[in-house]
Amino acid sequence: MLKAILHAYIRRRRPLRDHSFLVLPHLGLAYGRCPNSASEDIRQALLRLTAGSGGVPFDTDDFEDDETEDVTGAETETETEPEAGDDACAYATGTLASWADGLNLLSGRQLMRRHPGALVFSVVRDPLTRLAACFHRMRTEAAPPPGADRAFRPDDDFAGFVARVCALPDWKSPNAYRSQTAILTHKARLLPTRLLRHETGEADWQGLRADLAHACGIDIGPLPGIAEPHGEAIAALVGEIEPVLRLAVRRRYAADYRNFYEGTSLALPVIGAPG
């Protein structure tokens, strides 16, 4: 009951928070976007597919859930409005219009109801490196993304930012540093059927390319530039983090490491508590 009340409250206060899936309905393809995990080139690849296949134009009506669940689990029709003072088009590390132009932007619930057979993919990233990419973006952009003020301080260092993020639960976090598991999950189910790790993009992209060619006869093309253009600066930020704070990141994003990196050399090592 309390969880349902909380979710209903969050949807009403931040109605765009769970709209993370860019959908090409004519191809049966959806991309689950986790901010700071992949590059702008992923969106460009999707826009090329839309332009070449007569895709459905961007529709602002898709910003809103057409149905929401009440606290008992029953479904009722309601309208969701942005919180007073919020920019209705603001979304994580960009805007809805700039990111979704030419695509349908849906929540996980909408995706499952409208396109249950879609091939869903996403790009995920090592959580600590993703936090470094997030911090670098917030520090260098003129206008930090919505919600950044919860953890970001313009005059602070990366360690301070990481410490504050680790103290925030997912439900209080903007998508800029909300866990990738939370962004991509609906009703305890991870929606992507094909996951690409940022660190092994080439091999994973080829698997997606084969899946899409088999499913609908479309070649999505070669791998876009998933590589981070500010890779050296981000790696330097990661190198600053002390073991105790690395352990805090591992605990904060335990679901991400379990779902996406368990059993791989890319997972952060388990670091014992200081003596």
mmCIF file of C-alpha atoms in Angstrom, residues 7 13 29-30 42 71 81 94 96 99 117 170 189 205 209 218 240-241 243 245 256:
data_model
loop_
_atom_site.group_PDB
_atom_site.id
_atom_site.type_symbol
_atom_site.label_atom_id
_atom_site.label_comp_id
_atom_site.label_asym_id
_atom_site.label_seq_id
_atom_site.Cartn_x
_atom_site.Cartn_y
_atom_site.Cartn_z
ATOM 1 C CA HIS A 7 4.625 5.698 -6.818
ATOM 2 C CA ARG A 13 4.917 15.382 -9.040
ATOM 3 C CA LEU A 29 11.902 -1.334 -31.805
ATOM 4 C CA ALA A 30 12.312 0.544 -28.519
ATOM 5 C CA ILE A 42 22.397 6.291 -30.357
ATOM 6 C CA VAL A 71 -3.405 2.881 -4.247
ATOM 7 C CA GLU A 81 0.744 17.912 -14.518
ATOM 8 C CA GLY A 94 18.352 17.249 -22.207
ATOM 9 C CA LEU A 96 12.037 15.850 -24.500
ATOM 10 C CA TRP A 99 15.911 13.936 -27.559
ATOM 11 C CA GLY A 117 6.085 -7.413 -28.796
ATOM 12 C CA ASP A 170 16.387 5.948 -6.207
ATOM 13 C CA ARG A 189 10.644 -6.792 -14.765
ATOM 14 C CA TRP A 205 25.795 -3.972 -30.990
ATOM 15 C CA ARG A 209 21.917 -5.770 -35.307
ATOM 16 C CA ILE A 218 15.979 -3.899 -40.993
ATOM 17 C CA GLU A 240 40.087 10.204 -7.512
ATOM 18 C CA ILE A 241 37.602 8.043 -5.623
ATOM 19 C CA PRO A 243 38.126 2.655 -1.737
ATOM 20 C CA LEU A 245 33.545 5.551 -1.430
ATOM 21 C CA ASP A 256 22.993 -2.534 -11.483
#
